[in-house]
mmCIF file of C-alpha atoms in Angstrom:
data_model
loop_
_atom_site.group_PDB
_atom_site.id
_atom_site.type_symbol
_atom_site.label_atom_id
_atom_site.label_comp_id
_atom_site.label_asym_id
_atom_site.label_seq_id
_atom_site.Cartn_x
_atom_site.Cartn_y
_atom_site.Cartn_z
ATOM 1 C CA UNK N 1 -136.738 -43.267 22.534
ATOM 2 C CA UNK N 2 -140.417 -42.485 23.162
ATOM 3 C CA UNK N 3 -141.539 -43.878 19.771
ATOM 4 C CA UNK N 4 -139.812 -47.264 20.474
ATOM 5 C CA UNK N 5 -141.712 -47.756 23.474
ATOM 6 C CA UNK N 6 -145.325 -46.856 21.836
ATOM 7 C CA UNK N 7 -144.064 -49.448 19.368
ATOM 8 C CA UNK N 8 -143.407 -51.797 21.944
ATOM 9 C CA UNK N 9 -146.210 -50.875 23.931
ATOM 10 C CA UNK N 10 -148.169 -51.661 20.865
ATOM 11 C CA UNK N 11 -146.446 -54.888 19.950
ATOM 12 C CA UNK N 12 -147.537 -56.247 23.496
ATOM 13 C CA UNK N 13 -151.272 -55.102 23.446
ATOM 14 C CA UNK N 14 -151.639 -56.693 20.377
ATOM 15 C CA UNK N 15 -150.081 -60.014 21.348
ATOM 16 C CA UNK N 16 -152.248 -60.024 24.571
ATOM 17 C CA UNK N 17 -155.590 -59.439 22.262
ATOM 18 C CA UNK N 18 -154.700 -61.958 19.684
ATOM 19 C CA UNK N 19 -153.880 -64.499 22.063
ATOM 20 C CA UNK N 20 -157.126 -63.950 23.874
ATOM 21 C CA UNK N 21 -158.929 -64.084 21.079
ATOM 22 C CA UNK N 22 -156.798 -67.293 20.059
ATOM 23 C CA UNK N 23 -158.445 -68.867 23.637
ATOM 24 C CA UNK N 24 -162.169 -67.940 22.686
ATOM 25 C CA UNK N 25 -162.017 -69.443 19.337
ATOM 26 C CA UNK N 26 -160.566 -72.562 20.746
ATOM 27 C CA UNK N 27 -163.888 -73.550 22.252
ATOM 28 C CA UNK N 28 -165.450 -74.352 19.485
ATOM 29 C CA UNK N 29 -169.611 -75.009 18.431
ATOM 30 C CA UNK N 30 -172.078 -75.166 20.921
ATOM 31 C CA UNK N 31 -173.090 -78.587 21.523
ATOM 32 C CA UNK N 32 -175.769 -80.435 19.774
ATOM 33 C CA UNK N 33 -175.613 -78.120 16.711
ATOM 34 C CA UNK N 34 -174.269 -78.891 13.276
ATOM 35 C CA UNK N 35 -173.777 -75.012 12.072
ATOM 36 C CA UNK N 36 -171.652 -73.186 15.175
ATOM 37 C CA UNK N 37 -174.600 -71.084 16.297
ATOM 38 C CA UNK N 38 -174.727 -70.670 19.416
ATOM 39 C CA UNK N 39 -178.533 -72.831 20.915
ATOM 40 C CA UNK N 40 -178.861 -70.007 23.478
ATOM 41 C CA UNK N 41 -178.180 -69.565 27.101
ATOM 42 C CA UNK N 42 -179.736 -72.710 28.499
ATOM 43 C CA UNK N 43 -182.420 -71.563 30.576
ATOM 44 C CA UNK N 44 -185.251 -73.879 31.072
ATOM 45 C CA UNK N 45 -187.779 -73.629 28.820
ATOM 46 C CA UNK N 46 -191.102 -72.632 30.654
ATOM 47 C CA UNK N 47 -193.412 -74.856 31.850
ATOM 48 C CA UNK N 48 -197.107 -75.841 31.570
ATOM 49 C CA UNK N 49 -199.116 -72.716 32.231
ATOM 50 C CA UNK N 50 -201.583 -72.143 35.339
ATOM 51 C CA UNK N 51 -205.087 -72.085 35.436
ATOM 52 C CA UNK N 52 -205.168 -68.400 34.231
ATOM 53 C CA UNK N 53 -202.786 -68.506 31.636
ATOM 54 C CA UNK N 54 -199.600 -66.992 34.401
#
């Protein structure tokens, strides 16, 4: 009895993972790239610098 609720214990976990990982993948490639890499976390880049270089 035990073992056939690890295994279903089991069963479930790994249903619940792969269909996470099912959502994830669904997103797809970052925008404005051609090879799926990700372009970053689209900060701003940094402006013109001050007069001493801060």
């Amino acid at each position: 009895m035990r073992k056939w609720v690890m295994v279903l214990v089991m069963v479930a976990f790994m249903g619940l993972a792969f269909g996470a990982g099912n959502v994830d993948a669904g997103r797809g490639p970052a925008p404005n790239s051609g090879d799926g890499i990700p372009d970053g976390p689209g900060w701003p880049v940094p402006g013109p610098f001050g007069p001493f270089g801060d």
